[in-house]
Short mmCIF file of C-alpha atoms in Angstrom, two decimals:
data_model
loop_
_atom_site.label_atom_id
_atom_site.label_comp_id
_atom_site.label_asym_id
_atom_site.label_seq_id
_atom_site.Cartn_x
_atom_site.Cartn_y
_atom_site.Cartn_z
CA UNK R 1 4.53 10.09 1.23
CA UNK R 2 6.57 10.33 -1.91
CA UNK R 3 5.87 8.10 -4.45
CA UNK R 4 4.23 5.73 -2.29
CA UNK R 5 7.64 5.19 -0.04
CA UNK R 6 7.97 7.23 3.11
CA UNK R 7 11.00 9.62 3.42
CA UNK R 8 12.30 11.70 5.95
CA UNK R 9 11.75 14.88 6.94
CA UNK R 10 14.25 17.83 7.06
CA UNK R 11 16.24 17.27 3.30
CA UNK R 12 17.36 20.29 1.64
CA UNK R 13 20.06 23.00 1.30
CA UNK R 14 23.02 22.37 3.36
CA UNK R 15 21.36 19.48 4.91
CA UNK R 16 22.04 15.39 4.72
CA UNK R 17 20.03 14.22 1.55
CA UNK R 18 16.37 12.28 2.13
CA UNK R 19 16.93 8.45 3.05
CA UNK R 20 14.01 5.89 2.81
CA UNK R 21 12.60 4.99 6.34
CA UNK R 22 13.45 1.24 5.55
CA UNK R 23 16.66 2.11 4.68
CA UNK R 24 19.80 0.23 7.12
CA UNK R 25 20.56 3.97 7.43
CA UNK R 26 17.21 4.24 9.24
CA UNK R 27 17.33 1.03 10.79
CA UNK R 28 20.47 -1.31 10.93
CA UNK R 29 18.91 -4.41 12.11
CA UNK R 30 16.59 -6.99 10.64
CA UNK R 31 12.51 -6.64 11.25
CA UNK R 32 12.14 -10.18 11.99
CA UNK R 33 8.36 -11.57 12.81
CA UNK R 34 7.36 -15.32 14.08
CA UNK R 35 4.52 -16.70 12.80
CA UNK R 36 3.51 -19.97 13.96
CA UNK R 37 6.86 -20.86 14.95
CA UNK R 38 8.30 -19.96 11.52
CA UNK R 39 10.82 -16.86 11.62
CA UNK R 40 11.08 -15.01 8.74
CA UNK R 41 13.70 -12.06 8.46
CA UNK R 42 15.82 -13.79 10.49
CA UNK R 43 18.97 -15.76 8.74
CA UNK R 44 17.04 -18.26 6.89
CA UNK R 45 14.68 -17.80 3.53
CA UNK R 46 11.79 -18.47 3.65
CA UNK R 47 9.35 -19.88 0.64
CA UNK R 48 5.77 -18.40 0.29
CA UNK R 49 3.76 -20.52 -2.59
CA UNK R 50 0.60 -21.31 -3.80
CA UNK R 51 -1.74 -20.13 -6.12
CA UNK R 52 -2.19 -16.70 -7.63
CA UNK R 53 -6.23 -17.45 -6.76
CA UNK R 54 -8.00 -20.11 -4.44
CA UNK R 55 -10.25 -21.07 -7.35
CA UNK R 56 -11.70 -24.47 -5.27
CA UNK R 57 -11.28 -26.99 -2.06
CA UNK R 58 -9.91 -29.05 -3.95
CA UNK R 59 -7.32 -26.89 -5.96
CA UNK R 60 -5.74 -25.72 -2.49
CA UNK R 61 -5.40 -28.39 -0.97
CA UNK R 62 -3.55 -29.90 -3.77
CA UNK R 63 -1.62 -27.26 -3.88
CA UNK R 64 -0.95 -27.28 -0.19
CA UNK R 65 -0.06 -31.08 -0.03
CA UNK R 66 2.51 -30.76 -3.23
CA UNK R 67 4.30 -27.29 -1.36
CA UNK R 68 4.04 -29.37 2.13
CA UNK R 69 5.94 -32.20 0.52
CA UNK R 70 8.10 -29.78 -1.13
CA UNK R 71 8.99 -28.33 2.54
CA UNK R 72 7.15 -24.86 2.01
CA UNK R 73 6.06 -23.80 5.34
CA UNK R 74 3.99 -20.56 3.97
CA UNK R 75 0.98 -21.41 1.81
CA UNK R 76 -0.33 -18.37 0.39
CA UNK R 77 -3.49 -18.01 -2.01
CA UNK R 78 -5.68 -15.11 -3.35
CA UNK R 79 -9.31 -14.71 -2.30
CA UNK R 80 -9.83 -11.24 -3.69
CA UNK R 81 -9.31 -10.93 -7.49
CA UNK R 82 -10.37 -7.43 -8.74
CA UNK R 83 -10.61 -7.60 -12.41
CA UNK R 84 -11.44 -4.88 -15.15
CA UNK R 85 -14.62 -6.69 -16.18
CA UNK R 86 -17.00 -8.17 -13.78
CA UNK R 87 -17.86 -10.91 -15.80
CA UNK R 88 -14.35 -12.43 -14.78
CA UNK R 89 -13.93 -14.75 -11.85
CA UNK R 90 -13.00 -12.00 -8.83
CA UNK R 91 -12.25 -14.70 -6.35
CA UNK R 92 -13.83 -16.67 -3.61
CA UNK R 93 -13.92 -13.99 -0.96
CA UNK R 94 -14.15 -15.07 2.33
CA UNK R 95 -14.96 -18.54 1.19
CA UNK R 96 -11.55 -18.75 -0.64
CA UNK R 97 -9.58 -17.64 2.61
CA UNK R 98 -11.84 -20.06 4.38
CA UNK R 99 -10.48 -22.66 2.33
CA UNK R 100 -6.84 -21.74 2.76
CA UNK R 101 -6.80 -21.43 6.62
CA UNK R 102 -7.88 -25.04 6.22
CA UNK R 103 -5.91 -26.41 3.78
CA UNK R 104 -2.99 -24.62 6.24
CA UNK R 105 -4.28 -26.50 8.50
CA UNK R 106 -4.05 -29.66 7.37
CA UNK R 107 -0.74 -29.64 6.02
CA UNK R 108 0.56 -27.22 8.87
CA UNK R 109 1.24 -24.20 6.87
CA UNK R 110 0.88 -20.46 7.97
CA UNK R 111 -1.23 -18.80 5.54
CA UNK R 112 -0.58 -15.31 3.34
CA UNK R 113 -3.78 -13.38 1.58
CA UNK R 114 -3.67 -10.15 0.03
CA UNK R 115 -6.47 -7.95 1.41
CA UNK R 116 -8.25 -5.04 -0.64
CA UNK R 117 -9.94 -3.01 1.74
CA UNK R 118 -9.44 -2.13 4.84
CA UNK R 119 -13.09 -3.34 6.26
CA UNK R 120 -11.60 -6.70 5.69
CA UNK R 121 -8.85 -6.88 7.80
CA UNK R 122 -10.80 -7.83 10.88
CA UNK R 123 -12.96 -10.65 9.37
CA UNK R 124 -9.50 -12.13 7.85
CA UNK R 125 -7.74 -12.25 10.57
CA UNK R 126 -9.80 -15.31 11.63
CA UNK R 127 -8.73 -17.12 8.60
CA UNK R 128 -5.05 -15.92 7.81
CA UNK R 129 -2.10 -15.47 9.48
CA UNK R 130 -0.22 -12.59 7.66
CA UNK R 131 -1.78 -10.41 5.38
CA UNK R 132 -0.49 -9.32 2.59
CA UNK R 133 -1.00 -5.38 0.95
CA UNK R 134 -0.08 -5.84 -2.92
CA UNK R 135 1.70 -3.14 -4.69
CA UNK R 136 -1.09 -2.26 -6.83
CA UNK R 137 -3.21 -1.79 -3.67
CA UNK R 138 -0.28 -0.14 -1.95
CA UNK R 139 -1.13 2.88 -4.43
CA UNK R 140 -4.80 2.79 -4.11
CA UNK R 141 -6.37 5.45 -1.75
CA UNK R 142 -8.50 3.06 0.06
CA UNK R 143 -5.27 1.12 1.26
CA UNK R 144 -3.79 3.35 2.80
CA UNK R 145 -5.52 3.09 5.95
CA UNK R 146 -3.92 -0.52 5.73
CA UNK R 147 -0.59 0.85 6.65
CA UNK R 148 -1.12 3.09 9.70
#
């Protein structure tokens, strides 16, 4: 890893300079993934919205019914709120991703949580359908057992 972004092996003297792994050099088509019949990658954007936290039931699912009107198919919401102090709110947890996967489900919305350690990716797959690695997280040693 360099920098947090994979490169290539084999750059140096006399030899073709590093390119990124995600690079169209790398790979020339799109990475497209379906989730719940919703393609995204593909041709079309796609809107992910919703709250920075799920703070309460009822907060996401008014959240979720304004974005469902507003044709936003992915409803995402953080459960996990690391903060400097712990006297600050530091999310629902569970209960907060609880609450999204059934607010998505009532308005018939996929659902997008950031995750903070890797012992939660199991129990969250149960309540969300794509899970999101922030790029603060992205940099922290514990996450990086998120991306293999």
């Amino acid at each position: 890893m360099s920098g947090g972004i994979e490169r290539n092996a084999g750059a140096g003297p006399g030899r073709k300079p590093e390119r990124l792994l995600v690079s169209r050099e790398a790979k020339s088509e799109n990475t497209v993934i379906r989730v719940k019949g919703i393609e995204i990658g593909g041709g079309a954007h796609v809107l992910v919205a919703g709250p920075c936290s799920v703070e309460s039931k009822d907060q996401i699912f008014a959240a979720a019914a304004e974005l469902s009107r507003a044709g936003v198919v992915l409803l995402r919401g953080g459960a996990f709120k690391p903060r400097t102090s712990p006297y600050d709110f530091q999310g629902l947890g569970f209960e907060g991703l609880k609450l999204l996967r059934d607010a998505g489900r009532r308005y018939g919305m996929a659902t997008v949580s950031e995750i903070m350690h890797p012992d939660h990716i199991r129990p969250a797959e149960e309540f969300i359908d794509i899970i999101q690695i922030g790029a603060r997280n992205r940099s922290e040693e514990h996450t990086s057992e998120l991306q293999s």
